[in-house]
mmCIF file of C-alpha atoms in Angstrom:
data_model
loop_
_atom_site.group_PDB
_atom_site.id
_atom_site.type_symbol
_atom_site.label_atom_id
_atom_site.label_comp_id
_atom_site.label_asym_id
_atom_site.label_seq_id
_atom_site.Cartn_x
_atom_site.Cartn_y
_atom_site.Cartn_z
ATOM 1 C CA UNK A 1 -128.614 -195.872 68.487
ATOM 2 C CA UNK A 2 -131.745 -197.962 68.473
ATOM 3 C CA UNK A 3 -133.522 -199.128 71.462
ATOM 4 C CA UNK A 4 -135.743 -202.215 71.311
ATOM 5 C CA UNK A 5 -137.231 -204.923 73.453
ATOM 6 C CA UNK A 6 -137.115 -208.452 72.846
ATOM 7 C CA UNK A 7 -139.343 -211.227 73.704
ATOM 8 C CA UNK A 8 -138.392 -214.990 74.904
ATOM 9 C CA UNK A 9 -137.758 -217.217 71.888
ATOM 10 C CA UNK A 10 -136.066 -213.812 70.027
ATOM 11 C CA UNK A 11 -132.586 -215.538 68.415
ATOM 12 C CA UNK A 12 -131.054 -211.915 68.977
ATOM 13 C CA UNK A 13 -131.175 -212.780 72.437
ATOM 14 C CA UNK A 14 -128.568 -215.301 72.611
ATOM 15 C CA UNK A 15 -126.567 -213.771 69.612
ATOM 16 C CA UNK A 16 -126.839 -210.186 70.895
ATOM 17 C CA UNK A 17 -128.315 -209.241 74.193
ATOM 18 C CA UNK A 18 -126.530 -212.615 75.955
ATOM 19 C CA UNK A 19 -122.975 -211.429 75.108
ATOM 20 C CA UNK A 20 -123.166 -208.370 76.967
ATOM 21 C CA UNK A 21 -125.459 -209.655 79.972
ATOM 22 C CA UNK A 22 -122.804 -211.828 80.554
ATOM 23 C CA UNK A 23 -120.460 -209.211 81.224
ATOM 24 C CA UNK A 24 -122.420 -208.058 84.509
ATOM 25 C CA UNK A 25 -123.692 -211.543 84.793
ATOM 26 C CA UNK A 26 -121.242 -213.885 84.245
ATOM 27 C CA UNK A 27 -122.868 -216.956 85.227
ATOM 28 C CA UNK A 28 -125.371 -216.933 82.835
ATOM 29 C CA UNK A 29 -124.940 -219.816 80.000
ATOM 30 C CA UNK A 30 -127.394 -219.772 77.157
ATOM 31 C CA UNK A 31 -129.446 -222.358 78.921
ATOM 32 C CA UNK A 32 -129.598 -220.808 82.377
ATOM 33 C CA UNK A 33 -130.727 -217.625 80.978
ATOM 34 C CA UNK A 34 -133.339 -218.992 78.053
ATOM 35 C CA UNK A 35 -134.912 -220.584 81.616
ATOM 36 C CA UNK A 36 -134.615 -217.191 83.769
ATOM 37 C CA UNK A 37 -136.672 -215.315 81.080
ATOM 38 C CA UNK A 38 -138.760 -217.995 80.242
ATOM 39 C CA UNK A 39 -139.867 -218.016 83.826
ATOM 40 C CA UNK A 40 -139.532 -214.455 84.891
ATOM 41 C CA UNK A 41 -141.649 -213.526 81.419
ATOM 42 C CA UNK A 42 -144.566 -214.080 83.033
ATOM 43 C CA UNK A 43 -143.640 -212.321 86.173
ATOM 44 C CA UNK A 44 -142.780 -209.013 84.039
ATOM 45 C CA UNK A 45 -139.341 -209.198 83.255
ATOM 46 C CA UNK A 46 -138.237 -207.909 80.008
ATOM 47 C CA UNK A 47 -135.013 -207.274 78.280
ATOM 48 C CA UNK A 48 -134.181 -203.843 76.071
ATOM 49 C CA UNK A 49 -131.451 -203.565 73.829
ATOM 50 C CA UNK A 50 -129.884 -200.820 72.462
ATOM 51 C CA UNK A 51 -128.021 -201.320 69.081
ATOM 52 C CA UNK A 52 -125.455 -198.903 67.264
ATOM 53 C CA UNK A 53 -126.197 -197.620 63.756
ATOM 54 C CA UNK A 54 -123.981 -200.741 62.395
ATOM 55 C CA UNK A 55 -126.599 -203.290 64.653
ATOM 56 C CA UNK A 56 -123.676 -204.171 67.229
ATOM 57 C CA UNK A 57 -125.419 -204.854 70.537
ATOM 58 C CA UNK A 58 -123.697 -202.403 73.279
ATOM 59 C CA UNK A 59 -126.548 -202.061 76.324
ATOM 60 C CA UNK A 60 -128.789 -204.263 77.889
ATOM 61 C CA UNK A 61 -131.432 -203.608 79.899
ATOM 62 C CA UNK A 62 -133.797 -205.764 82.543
ATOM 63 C CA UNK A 63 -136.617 -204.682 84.299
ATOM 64 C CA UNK A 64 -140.202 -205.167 85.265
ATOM 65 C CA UNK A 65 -143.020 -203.303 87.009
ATOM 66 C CA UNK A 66 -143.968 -204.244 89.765
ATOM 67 C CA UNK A 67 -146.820 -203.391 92.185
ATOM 68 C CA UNK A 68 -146.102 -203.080 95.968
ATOM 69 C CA UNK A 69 -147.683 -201.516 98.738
ATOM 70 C CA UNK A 70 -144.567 -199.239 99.537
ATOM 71 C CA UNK A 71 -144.011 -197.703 96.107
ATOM 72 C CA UNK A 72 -147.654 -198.514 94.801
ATOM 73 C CA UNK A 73 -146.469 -199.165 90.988
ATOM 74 C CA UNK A 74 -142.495 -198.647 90.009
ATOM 75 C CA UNK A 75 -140.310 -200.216 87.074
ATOM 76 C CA UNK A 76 -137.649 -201.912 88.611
ATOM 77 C CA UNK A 77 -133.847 -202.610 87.082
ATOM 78 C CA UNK A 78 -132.519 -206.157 87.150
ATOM 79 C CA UNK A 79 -130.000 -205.002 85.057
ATOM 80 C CA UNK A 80 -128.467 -202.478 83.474
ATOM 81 C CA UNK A 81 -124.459 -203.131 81.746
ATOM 82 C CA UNK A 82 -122.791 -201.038 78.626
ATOM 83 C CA UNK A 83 -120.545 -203.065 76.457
ATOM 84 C CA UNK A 84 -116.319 -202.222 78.132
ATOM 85 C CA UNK A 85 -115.621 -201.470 75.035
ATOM 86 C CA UNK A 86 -118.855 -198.367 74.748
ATOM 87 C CA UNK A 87 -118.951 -196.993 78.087
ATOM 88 C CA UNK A 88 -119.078 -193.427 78.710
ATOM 89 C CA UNK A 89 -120.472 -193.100 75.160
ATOM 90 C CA UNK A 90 -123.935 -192.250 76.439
ATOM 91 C CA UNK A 91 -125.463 -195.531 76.015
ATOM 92 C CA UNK A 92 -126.582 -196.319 79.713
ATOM 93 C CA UNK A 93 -127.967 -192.962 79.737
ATOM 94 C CA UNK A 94 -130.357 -193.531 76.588
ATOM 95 C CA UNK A 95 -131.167 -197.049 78.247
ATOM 96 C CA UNK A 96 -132.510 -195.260 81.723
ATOM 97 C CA UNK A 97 -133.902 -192.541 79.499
ATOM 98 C CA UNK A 98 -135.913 -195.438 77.356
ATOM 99 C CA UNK A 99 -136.469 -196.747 80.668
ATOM 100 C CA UNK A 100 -137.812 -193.786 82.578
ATOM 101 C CA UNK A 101 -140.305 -193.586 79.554
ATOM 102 C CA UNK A 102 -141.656 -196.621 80.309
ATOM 103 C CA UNK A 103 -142.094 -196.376 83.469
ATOM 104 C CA UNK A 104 -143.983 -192.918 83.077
ATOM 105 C CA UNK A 105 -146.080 -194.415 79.839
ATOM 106 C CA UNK A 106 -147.345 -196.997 82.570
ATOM 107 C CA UNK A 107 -148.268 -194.749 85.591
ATOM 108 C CA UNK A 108 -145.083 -195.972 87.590
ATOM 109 C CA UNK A 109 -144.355 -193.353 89.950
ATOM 110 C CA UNK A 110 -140.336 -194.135 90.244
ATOM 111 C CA UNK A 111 -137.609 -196.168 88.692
ATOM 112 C CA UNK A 112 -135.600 -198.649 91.139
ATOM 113 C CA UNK A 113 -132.868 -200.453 90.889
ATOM 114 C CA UNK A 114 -130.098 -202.356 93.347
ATOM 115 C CA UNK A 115 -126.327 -202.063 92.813
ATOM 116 C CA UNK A 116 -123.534 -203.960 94.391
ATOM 117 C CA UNK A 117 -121.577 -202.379 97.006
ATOM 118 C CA UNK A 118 -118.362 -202.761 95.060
ATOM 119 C CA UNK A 119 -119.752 -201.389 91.737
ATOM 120 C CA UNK A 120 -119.141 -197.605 92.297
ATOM 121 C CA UNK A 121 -118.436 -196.648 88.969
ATOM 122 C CA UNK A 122 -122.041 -197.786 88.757
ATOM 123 C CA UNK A 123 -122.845 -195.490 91.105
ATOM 124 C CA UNK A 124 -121.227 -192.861 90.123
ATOM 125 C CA UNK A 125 -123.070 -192.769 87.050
ATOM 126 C CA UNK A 126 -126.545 -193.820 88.907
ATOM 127 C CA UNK A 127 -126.240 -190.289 90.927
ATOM 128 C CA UNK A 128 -124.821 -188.423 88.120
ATOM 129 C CA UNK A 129 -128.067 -189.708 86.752
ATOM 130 C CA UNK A 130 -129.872 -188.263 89.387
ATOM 131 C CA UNK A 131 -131.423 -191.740 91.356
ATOM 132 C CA UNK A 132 -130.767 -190.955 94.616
ATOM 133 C CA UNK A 133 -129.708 -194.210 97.478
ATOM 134 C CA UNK A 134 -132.985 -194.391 99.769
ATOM 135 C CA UNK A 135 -132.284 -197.349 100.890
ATOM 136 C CA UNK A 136 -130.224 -200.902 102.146
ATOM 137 C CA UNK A 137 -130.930 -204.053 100.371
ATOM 138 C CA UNK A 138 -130.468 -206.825 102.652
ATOM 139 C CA UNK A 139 -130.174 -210.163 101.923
ATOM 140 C CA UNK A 140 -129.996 -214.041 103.450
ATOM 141 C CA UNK A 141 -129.044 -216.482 101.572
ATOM 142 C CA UNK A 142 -130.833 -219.863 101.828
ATOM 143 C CA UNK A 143 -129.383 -223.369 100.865
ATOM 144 C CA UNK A 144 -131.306 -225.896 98.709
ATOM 145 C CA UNK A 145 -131.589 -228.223 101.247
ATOM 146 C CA UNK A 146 -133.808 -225.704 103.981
ATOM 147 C CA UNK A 147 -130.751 -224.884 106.260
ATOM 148 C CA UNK A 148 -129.792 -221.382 106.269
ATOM 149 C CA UNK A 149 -126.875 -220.175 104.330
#
């Protein structure tokens, strides 16, 4: 397996990396997501992708580091989704491991990331993986036009 990050304007990201994105974000059309990363770029966010030997796209990775005055510098996970049809094959493993690497090659001193409450098979695998749940996201959402949600 081969780990690698691509940048905005990449064609592998629609052809490859999209594909299985979509199958932990499903909302995401080609358009909607060219924008996101075009946008978040220059906010940090990046997306890894790890390839099999036969350059099938079966992991996806997003993060970013991020400063903050709680965790001082951290790499955060936007997301993180194996293919259906390659989990439990190792390959979210080698994408935290790649992961965990970066963080550590940029003086990050831990590795965050959210998961929904339904997604325990995620999180299952997350502690197996040894992150450890330190804390509640919580969240409000807003409408467009400035009333609350």
């Amino acid at each position: 397996m081969k780990i690698i990050d691509l940048e905005p304007g990449d064609r592998r990201l629609d052809s490859d990396l999209l594909p299985v994105l979509r199958e932990l974000r499903p909302h995401l059309t080609p358009e909607l997501f060219r924008d996101v990363y075009r946008s978040g770029h220059p906010q940090g966010l990046r997306f890894s992708a790890a390839y099999t030997e036969g350059g099938t796209c079966v992991g996806v990775a997003g993060w970013r580091i991020i400063d903050s005055t709680s965790t001082i510098r951290k790499l955060y996970v936007d997301d993180l989704v194996t293919a259906a049809t390659t989990r439990s094959t190792g390959i979210g493993q080698a994408l935290l491991t790649y992961l965990e690497q970066h963080a550590r090659d940029a003086g990050c001193h831990e590795l965050d990331l959210d998961s929904g409450t339904h997604r325990t098979g995620a999180h299952r695998f997350y502690l197996r993986e040894r992150l450890d749940i330190v804390a509640f996201h919580f969240t409000k959402m807003l409408s467009t036009d400035g009333a609350e949600g």
